[in-house]
mmCIF file with all atom_site columns, C-alpha atoms in Angstrom:
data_model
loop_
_atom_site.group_PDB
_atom_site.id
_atom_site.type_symbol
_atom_site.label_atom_id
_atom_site.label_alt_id
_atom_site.label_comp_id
_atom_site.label_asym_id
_atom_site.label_entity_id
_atom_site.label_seq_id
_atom_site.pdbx_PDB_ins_code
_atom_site.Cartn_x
_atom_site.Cartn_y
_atom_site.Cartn_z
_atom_site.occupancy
_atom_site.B_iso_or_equiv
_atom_site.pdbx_formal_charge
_atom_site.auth_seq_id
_atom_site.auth_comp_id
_atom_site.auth_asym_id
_atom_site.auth_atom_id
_atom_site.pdbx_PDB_model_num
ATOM 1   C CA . UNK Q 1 1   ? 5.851   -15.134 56.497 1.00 39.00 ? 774 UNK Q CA 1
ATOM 2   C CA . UNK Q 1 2   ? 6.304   -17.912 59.339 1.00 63.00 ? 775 UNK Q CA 1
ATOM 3   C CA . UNK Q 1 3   ? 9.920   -19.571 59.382 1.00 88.00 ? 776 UNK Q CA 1
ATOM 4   C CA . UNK Q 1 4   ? 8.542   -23.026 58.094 1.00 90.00 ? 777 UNK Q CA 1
ATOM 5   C CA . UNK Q 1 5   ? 12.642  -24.156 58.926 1.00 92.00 ? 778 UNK Q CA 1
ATOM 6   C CA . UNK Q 1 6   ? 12.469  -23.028 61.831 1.00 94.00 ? 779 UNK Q CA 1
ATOM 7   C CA . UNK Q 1 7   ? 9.314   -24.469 62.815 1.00 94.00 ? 780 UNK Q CA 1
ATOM 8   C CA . UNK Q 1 8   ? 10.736  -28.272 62.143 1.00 95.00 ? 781 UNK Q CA 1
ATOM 9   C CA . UNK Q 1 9   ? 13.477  -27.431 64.375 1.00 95.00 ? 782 UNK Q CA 1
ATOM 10  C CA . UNK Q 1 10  ? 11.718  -26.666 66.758 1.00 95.00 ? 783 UNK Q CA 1
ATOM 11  C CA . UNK Q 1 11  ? 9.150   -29.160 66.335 1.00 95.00 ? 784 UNK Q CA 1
ATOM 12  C CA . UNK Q 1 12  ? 12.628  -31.835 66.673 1.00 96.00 ? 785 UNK Q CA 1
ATOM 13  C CA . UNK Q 1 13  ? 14.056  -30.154 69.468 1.00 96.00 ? 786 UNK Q CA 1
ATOM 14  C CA . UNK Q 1 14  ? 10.599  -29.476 71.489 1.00 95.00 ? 787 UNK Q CA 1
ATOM 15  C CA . UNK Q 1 15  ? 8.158   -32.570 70.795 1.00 95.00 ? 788 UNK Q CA 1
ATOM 16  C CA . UNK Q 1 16  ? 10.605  -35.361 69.227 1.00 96.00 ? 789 UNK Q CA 1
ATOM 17  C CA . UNK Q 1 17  ? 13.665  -35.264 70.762 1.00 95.00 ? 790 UNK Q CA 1
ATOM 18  C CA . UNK Q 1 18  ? 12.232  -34.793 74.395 1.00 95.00 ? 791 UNK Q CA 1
ATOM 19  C CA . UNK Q 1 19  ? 9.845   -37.699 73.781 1.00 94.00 ? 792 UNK Q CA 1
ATOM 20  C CA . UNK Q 1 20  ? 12.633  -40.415 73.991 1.00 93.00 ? 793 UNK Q CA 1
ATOM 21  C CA . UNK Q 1 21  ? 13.514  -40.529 69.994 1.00 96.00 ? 794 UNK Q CA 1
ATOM 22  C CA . UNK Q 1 22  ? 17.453  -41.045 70.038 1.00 96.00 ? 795 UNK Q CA 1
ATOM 23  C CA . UNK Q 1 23  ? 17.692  -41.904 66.498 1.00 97.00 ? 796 UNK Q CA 1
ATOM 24  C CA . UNK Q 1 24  ? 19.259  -38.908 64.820 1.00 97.00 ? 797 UNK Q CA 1
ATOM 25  C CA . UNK Q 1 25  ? 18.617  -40.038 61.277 1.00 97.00 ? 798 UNK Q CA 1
ATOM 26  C CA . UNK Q 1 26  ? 14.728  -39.626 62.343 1.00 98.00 ? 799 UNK Q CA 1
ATOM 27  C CA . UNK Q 1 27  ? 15.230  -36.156 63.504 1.00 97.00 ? 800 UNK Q CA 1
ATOM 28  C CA . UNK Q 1 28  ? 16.950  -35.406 60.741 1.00 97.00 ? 801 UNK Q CA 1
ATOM 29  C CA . UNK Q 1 29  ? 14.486  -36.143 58.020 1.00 97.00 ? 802 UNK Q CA 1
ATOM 30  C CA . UNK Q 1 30  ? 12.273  -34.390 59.944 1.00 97.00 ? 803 UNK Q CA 1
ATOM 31  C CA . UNK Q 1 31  ? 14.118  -31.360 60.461 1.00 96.00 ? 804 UNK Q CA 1
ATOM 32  C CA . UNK Q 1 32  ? 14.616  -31.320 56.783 1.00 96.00 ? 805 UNK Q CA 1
ATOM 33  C CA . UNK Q 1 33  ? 11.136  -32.813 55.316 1.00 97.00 ? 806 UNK Q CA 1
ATOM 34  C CA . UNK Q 1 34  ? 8.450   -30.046 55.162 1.00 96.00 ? 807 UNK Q CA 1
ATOM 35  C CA . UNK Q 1 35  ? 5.389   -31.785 56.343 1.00 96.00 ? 808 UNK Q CA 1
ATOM 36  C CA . UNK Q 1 36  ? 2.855   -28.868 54.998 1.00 95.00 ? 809 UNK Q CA 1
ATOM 37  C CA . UNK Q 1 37  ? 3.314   -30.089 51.266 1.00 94.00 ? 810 UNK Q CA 1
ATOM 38  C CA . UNK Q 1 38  ? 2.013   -33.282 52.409 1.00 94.00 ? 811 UNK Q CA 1
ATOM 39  C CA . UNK Q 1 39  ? -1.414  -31.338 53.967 1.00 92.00 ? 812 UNK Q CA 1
ATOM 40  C CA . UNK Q 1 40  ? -4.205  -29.649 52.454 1.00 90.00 ? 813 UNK Q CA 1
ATOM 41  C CA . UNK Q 1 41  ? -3.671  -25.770 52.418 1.00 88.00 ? 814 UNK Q CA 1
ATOM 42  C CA . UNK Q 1 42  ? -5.549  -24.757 54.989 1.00 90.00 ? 815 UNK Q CA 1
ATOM 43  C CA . UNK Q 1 43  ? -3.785  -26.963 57.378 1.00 92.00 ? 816 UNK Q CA 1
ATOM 44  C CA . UNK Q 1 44  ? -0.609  -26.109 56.731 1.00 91.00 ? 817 UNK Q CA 1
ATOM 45  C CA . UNK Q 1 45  ? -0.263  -23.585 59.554 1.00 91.00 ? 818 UNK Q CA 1
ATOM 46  C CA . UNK Q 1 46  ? -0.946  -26.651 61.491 1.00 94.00 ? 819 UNK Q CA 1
ATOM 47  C CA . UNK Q 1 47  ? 1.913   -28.728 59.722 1.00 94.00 ? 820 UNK Q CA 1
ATOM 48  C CA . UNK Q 1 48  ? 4.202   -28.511 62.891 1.00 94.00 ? 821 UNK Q CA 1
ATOM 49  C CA . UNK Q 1 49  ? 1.679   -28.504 66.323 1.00 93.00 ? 822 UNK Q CA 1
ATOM 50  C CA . UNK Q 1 50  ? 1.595   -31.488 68.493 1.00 93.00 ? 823 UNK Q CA 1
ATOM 51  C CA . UNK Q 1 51  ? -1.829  -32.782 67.944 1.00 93.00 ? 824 UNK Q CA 1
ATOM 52  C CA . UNK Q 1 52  ? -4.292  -35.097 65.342 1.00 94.00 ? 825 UNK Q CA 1
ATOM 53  C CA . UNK Q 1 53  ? -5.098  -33.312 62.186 1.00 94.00 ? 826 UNK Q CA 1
ATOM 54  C CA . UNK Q 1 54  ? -7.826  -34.264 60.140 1.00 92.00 ? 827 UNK Q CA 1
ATOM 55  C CA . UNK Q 1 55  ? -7.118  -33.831 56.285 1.00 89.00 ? 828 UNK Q CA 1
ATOM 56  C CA . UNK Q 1 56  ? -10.502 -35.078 55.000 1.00 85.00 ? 829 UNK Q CA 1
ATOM 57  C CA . UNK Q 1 57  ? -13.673 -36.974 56.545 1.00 86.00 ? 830 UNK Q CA 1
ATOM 58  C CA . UNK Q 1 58  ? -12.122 -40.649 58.089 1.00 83.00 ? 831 UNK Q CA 1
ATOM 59  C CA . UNK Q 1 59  ? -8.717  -39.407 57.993 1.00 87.00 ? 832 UNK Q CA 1
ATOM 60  C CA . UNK Q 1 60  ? -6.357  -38.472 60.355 1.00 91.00 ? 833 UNK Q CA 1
ATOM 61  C CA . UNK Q 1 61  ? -2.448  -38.109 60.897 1.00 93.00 ? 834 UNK Q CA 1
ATOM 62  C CA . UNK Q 1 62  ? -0.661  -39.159 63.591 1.00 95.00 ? 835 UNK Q CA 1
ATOM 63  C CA . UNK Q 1 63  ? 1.019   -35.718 66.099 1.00 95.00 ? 836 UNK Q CA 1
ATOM 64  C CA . UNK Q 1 64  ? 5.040   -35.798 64.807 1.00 96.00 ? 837 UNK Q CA 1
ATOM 65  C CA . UNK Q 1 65  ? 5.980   -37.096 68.276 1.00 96.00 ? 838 UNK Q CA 1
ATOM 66  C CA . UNK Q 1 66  ? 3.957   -40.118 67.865 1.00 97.00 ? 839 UNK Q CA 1
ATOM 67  C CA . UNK Q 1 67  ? 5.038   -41.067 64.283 1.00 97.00 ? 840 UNK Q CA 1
ATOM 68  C CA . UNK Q 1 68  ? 8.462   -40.536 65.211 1.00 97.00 ? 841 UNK Q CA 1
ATOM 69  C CA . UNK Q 1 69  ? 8.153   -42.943 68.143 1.00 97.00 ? 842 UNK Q CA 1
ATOM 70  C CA . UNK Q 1 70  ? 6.589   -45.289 66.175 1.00 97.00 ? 843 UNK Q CA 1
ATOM 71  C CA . UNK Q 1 71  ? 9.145   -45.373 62.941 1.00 98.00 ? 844 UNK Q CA 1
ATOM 72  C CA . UNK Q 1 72  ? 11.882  -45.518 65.816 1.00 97.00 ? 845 UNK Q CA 1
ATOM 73  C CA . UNK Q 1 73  ? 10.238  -48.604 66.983 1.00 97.00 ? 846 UNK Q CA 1
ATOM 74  C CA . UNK Q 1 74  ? 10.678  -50.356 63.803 1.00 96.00 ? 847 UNK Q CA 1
ATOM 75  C CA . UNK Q 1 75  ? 14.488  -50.225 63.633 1.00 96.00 ? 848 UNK Q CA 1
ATOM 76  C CA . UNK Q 1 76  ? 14.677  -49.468 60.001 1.00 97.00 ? 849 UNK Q CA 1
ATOM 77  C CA . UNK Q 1 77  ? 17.708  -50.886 58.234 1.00 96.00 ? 850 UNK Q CA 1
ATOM 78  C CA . UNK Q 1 78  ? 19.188  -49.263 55.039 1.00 96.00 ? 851 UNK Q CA 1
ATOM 79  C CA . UNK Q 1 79  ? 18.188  -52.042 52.855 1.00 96.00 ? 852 UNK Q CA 1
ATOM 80  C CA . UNK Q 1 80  ? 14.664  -52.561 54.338 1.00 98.00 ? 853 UNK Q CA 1
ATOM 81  C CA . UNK Q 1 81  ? 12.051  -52.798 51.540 1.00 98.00 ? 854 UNK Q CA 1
ATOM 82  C CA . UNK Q 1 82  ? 9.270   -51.204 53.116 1.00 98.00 ? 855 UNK Q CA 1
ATOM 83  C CA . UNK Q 1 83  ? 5.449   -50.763 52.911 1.00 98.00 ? 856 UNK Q CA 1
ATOM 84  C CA . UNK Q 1 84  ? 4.028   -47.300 54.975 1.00 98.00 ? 857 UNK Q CA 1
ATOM 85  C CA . UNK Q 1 85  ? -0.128  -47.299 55.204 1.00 97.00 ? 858 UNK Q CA 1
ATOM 86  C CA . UNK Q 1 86  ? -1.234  -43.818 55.969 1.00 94.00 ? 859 UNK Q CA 1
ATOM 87  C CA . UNK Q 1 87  ? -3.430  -40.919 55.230 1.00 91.00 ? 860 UNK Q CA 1
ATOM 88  C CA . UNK Q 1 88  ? -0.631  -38.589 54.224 1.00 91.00 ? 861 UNK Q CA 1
ATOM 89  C CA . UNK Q 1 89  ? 2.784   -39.325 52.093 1.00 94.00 ? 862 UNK Q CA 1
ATOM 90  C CA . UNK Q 1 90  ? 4.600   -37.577 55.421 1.00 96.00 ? 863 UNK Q CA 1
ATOM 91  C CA . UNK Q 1 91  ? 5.083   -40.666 57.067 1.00 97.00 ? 864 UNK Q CA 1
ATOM 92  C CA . UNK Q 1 92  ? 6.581   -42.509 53.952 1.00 97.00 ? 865 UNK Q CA 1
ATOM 93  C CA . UNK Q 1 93  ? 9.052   -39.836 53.049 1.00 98.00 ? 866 UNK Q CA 1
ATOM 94  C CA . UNK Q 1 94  ? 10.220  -39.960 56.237 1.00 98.00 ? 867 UNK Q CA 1
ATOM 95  C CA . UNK Q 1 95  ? 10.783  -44.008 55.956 1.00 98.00 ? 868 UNK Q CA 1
ATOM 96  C CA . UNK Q 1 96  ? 12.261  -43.358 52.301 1.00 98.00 ? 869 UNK Q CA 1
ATOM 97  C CA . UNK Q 1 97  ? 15.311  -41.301 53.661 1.00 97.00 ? 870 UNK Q CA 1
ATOM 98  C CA . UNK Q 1 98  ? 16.326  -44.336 55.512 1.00 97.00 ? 871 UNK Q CA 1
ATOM 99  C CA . UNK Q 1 99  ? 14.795  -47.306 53.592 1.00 98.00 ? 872 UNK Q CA 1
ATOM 100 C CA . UNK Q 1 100 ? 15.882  -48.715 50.245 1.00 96.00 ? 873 UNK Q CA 1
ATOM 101 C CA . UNK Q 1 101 ? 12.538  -48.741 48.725 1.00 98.00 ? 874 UNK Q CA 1
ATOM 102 C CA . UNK Q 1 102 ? 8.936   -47.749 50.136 1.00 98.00 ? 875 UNK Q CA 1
ATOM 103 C CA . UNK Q 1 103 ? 5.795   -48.501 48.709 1.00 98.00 ? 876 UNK Q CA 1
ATOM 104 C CA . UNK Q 1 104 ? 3.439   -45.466 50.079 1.00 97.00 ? 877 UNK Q CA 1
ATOM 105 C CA . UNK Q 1 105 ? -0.439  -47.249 49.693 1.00 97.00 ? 878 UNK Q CA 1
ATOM 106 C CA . UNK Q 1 106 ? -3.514  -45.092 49.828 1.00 94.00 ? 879 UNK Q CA 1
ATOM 107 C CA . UNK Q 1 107 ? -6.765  -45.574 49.475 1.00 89.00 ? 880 UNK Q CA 1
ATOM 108 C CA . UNK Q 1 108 ? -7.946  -42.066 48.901 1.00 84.00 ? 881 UNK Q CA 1
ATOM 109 C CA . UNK Q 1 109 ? -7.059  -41.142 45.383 1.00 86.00 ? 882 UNK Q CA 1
ATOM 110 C CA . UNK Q 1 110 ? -6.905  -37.278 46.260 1.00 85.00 ? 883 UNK Q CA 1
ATOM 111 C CA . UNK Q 1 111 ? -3.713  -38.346 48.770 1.00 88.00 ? 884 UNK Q CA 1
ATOM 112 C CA . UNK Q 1 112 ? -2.239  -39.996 45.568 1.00 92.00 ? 885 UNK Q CA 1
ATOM 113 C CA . UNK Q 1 113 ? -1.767  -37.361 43.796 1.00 91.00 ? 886 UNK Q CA 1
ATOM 114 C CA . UNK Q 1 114 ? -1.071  -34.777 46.548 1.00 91.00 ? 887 UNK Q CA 1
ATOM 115 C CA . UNK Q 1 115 ? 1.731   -37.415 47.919 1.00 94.00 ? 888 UNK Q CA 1
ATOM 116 C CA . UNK Q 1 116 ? 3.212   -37.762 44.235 1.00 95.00 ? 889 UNK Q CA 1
ATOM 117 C CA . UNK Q 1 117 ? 3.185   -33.900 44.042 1.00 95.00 ? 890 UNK Q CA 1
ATOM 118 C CA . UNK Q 1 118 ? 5.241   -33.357 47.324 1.00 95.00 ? 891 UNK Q CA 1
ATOM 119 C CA . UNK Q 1 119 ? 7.702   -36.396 46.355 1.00 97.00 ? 892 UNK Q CA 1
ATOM 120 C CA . UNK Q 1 120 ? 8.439   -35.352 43.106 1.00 97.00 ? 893 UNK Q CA 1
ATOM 121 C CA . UNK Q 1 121 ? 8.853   -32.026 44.380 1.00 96.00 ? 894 UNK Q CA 1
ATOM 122 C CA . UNK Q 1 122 ? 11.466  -32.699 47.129 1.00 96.00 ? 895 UNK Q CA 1
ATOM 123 C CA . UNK Q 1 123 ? 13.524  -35.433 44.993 1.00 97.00 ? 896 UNK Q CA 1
ATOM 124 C CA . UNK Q 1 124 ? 12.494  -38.315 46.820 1.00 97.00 ? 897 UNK Q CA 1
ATOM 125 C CA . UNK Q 1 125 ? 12.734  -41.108 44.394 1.00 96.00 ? 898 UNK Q CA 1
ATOM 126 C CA . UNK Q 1 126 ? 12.499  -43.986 46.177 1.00 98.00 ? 899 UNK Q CA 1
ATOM 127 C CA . UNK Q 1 127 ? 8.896   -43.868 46.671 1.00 98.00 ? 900 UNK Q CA 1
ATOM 128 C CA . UNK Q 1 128 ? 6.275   -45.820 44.796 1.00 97.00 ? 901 UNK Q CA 1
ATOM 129 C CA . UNK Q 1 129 ? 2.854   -44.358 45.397 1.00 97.00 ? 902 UNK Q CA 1
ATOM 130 C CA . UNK Q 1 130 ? -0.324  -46.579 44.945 1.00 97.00 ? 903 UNK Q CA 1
ATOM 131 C CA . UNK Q 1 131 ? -4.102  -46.870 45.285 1.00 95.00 ? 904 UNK Q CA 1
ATOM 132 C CA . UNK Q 1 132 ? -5.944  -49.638 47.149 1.00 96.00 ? 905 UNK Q CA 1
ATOM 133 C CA . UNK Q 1 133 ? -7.516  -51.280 50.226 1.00 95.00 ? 906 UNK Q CA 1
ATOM 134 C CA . UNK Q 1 134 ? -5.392  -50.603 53.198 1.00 95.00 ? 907 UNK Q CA 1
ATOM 135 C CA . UNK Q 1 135 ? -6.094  -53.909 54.374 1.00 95.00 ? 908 UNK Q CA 1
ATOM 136 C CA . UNK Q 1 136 ? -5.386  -55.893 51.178 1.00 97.00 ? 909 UNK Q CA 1
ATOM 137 C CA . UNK Q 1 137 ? -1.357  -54.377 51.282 1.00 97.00 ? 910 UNK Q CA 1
ATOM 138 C CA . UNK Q 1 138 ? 0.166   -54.321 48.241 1.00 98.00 ? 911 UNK Q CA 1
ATOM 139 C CA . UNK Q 1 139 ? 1.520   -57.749 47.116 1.00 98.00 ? 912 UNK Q CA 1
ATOM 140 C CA . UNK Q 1 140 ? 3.271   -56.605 43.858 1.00 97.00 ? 913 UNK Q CA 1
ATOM 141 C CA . UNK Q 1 141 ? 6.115   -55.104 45.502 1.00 97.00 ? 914 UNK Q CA 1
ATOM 142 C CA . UNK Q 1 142 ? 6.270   -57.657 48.277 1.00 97.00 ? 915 UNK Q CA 1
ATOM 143 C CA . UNK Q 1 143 ? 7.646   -59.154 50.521 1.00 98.00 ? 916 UNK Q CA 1
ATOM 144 C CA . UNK Q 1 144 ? 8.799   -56.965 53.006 1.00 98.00 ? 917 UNK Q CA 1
ATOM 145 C CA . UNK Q 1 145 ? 11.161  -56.468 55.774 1.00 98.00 ? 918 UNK Q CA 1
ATOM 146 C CA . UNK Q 1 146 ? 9.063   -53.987 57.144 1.00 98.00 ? 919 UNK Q CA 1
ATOM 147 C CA . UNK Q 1 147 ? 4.957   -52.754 57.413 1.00 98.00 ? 920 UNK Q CA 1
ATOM 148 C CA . UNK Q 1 148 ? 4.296   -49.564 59.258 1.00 98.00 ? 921 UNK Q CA 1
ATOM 149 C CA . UNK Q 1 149 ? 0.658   -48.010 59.715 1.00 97.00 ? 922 UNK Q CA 1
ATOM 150 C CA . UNK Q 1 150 ? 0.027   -44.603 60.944 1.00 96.00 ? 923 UNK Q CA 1
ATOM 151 C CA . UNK Q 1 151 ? -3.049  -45.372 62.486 1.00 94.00 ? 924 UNK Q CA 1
ATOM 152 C CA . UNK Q 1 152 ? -4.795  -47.941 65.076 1.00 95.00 ? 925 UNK Q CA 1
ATOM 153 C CA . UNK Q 1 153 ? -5.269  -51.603 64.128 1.00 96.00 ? 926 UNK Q CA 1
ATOM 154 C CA . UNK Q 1 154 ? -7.524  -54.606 66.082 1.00 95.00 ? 927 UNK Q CA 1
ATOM 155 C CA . UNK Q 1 155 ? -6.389  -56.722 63.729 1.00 94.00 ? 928 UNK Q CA 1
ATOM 156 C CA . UNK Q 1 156 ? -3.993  -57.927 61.097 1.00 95.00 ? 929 UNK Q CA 1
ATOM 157 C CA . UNK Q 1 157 ? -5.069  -58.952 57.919 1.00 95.00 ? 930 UNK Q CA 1
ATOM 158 C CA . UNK Q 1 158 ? -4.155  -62.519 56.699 1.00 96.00 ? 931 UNK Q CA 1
ATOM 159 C CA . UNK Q 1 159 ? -2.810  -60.737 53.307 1.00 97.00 ? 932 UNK Q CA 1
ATOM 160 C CA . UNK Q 1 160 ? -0.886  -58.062 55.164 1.00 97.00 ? 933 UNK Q CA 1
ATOM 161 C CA . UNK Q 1 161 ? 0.724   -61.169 57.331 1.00 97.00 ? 934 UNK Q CA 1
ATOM 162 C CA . UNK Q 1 162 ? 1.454   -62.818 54.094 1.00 97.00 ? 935 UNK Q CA 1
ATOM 163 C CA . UNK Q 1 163 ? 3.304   -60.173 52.647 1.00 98.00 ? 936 UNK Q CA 1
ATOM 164 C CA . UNK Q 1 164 ? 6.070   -59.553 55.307 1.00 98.00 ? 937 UNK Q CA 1
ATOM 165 C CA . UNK Q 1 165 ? 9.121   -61.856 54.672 1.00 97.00 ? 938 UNK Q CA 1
ATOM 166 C CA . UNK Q 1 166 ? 10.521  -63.739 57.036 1.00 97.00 ? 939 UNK Q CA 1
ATOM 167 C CA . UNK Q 1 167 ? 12.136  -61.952 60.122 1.00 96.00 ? 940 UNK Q CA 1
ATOM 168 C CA . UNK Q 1 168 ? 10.177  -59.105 59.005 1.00 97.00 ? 941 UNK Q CA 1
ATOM 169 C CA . UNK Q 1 169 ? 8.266   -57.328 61.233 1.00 97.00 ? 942 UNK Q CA 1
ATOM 170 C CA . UNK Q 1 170 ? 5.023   -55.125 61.421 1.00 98.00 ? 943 UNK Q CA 1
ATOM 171 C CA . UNK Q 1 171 ? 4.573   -51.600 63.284 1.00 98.00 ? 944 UNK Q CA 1
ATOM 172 C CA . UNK Q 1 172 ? 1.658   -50.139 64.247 1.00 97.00 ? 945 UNK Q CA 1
ATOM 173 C CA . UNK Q 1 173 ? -0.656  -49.024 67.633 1.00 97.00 ? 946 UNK Q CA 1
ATOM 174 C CA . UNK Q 1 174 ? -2.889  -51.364 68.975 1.00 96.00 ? 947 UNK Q CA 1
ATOM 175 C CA . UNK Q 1 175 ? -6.487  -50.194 69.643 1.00 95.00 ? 948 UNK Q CA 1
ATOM 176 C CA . UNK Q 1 176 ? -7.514  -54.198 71.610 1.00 85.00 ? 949 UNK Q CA 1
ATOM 177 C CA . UNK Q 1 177 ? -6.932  -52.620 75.094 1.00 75.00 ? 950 UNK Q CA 1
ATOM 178 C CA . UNK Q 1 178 ? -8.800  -49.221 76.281 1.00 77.00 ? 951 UNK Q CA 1
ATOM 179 C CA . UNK Q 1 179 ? -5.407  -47.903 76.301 1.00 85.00 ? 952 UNK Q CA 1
ATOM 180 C CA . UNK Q 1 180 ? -3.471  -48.136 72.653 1.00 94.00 ? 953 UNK Q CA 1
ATOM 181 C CA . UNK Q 1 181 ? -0.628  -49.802 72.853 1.00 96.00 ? 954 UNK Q CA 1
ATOM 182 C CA . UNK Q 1 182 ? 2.440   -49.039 69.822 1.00 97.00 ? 955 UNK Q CA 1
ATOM 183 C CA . UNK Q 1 183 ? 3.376   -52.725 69.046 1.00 97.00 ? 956 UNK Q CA 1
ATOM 184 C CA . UNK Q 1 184 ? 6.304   -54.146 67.048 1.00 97.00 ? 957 UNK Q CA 1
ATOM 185 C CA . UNK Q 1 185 ? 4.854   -57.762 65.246 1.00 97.00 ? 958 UNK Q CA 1
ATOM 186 C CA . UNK Q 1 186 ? 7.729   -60.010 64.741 1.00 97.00 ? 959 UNK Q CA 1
ATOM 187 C CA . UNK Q 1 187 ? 7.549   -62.473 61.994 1.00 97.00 ? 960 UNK Q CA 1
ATOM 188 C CA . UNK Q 1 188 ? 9.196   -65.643 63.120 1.00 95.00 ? 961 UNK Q CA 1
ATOM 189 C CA . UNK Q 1 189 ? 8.185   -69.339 61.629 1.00 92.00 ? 962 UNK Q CA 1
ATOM 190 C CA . UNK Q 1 190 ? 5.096   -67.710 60.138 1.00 89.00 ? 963 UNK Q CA 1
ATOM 191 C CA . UNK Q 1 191 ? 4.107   -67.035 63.711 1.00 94.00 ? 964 UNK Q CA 1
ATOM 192 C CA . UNK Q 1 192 ? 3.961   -63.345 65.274 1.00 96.00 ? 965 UNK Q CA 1
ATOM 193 C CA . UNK Q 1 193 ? 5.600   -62.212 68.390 1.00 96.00 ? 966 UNK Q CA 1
ATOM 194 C CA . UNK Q 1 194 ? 4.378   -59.317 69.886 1.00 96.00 ? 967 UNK Q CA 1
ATOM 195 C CA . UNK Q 1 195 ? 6.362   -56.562 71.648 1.00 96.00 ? 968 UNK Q CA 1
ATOM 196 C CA . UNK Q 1 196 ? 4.584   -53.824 73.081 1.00 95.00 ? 969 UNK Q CA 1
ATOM 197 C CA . UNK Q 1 197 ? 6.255   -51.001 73.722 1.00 95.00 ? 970 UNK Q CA 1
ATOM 198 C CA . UNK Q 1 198 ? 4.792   -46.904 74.647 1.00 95.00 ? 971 UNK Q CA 1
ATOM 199 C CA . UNK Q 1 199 ? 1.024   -45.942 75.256 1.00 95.00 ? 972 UNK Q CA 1
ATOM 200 C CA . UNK Q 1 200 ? -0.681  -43.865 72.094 1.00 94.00 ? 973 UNK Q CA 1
ATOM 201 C CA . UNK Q 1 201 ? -4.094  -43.202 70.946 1.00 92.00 ? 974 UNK Q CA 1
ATOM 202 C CA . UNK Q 1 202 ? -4.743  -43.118 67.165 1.00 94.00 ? 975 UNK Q CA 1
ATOM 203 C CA . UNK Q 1 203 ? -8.042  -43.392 64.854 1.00 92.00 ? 976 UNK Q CA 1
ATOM 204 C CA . UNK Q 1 204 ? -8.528  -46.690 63.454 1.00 93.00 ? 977 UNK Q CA 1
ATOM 205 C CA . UNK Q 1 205 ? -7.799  -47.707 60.128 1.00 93.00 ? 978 UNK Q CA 1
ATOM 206 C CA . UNK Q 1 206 ? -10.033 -49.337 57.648 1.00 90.00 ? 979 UNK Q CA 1
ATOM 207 C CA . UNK Q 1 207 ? -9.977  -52.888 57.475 1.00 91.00 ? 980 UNK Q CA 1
ATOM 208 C CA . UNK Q 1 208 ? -8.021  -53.405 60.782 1.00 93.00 ? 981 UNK Q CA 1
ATOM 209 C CA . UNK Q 1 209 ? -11.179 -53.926 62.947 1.00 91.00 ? 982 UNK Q CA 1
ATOM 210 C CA . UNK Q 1 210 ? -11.991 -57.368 64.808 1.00 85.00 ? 983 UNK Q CA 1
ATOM 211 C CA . UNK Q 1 211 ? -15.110 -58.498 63.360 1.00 74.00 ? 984 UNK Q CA 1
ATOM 212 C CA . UNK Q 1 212 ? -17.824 -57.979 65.966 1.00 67.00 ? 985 UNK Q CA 1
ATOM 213 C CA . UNK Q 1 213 ? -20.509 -60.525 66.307 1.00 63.00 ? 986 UNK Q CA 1
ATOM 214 C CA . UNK Q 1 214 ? -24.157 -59.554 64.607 1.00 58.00 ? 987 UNK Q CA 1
ATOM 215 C CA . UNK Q 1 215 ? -26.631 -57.714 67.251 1.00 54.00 ? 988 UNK Q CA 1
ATOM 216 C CA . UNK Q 1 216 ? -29.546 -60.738 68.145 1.00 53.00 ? 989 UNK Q CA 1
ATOM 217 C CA . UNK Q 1 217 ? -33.180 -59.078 70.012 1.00 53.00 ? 990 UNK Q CA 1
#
C-alpha cells in the first residue's frame, strides 16, 4: 500500500516549496490534508502528481503547485471570511485551516456531497458547502474579505464584484492574454485594481467568459 503521508511530503518538499511558496501554514495544510478523499477513486493514485486532473466531463483541478501559488497570492488573514469556487472541496479545506469561515460553492451536486464526505471526515468544521452557479457567488454568506477560483476567468461577474467587502480582494488566473496570468483584484472605492503576478494555464470556469459578439455571414 503506497505511503499516502509520505506522498504529501513529498509533494511539499518537491513541487510546492521549490515553486516559490514561503508560507509555511500553506505547506502545512497540505502536508497534512489528504487530497485523494477529495477525488473520485480511480484518481486517487493521481492525488499527489504535478499535473491537471479531470474528475468529471468540464471539470478540472488545478496541479498542487499552482493552487498553492495562487492561495499564497491572496494573503489570507485568520479572520478572512472567505468564498473558494472550485471543482473539488481540496482547495477550500486548504483555505479553511487558515480562514475563519469558507463558503465552498459548487455547481455539480455529485462534488457536494463528495466535499461534505471528506470534511466531515477530517473535522473540518468551518466549511459551509453549497450548490449553485459559479458565477452568481453566494450572497447569503456575504460579504467577503476574500474570493478565490481554482480555475481561469475572462471576466468578473457584477454579483461576484458585489459580494466582496470593501478592501477585499479577488484571486484567480486570468485567461484575457494567450498567456494566463494569476491576478490578485483589489477592491478599493468599488473600483478594482489589478495585480498580476506568476504565469499559469487553467480551464475556464463557467460563467467567467467575455461575451463574444454573435457570428454575422
Amino acid at each position: 500500500m503506497a505511503d499516502v503521508a509520505l506522498q504529501r511530503r513529498n509533494m511539499v518538499e518537491s513541487q510546492v516549496r521549490p515553486s516559490d511558496v514561503t508560507d509555511r501554514r500553506i505547506m502545512a495544510a497540505m502536508t497534512a490534508i489528504p487530497r485523494e478523499k477529495f477525488l473520485p477513486g480511480p484518481l486517487a493514485s493521481l492525488a499527489y502528481s504535478d499535473e491537471f486532473l479531470t474528475i468529471a466531463p468540464g471539470r478540472e483541478t488545478l496541479p498542487p503547485r499552482v493552487l498553492a501559488k495562487l492561495i499564497q497570492l491572496a494573503e489570507l488573514e485568520a479572520g478572512d471570511n472567505v468564498l473558494v469556487i472550485s471543482e473539488a472541496g481540496y482547495a477550500a479545506a486548504l483555505v479553511a485551516q487558515m480562514a475563519d469561515k469558507v463558503v465552498s460553492l459548487f455547481a455539480d451536486n455529485e462534488a457536494v456531497k463528495t466535499a461534505k464526505e471528506a470534511y466531515a471526515s477530517l473535522a473540518i468544521g468551518n466549511v459551509t458547502v453549497v450548490s449553485g452557479a459559479a458565477a452568481s457567488g453566494w450572497a447569503a454568506a456575504a460579504p467577503y474579505d476574500l474570493v478565490l477560483i481554482e480555475g481561469g476567468i475572462e471576466k468578473v461577474p457584477r454579483a461576484i464584484e458585489d459580494q466582496i467587502r470593501e478592501n477585499g480582494r479577488l484571486v484567480s488566473i486570468s485567461l484575457n492574454d494567450k498567456i494566463g496570468r494569476a491576478v490578485v483584484l483589489h477592491k478599493r472605492a468599488g473600483l478594482f485594481a489589478r495585480r498580476d503576478a506568476f504565469q499559469a494555464a487553467a480551464p475556464l470556469v463557467s460563467g467567467f467568459a467575455e461575451a463574444r459578439p454573435a457570428f454575422v455571414f
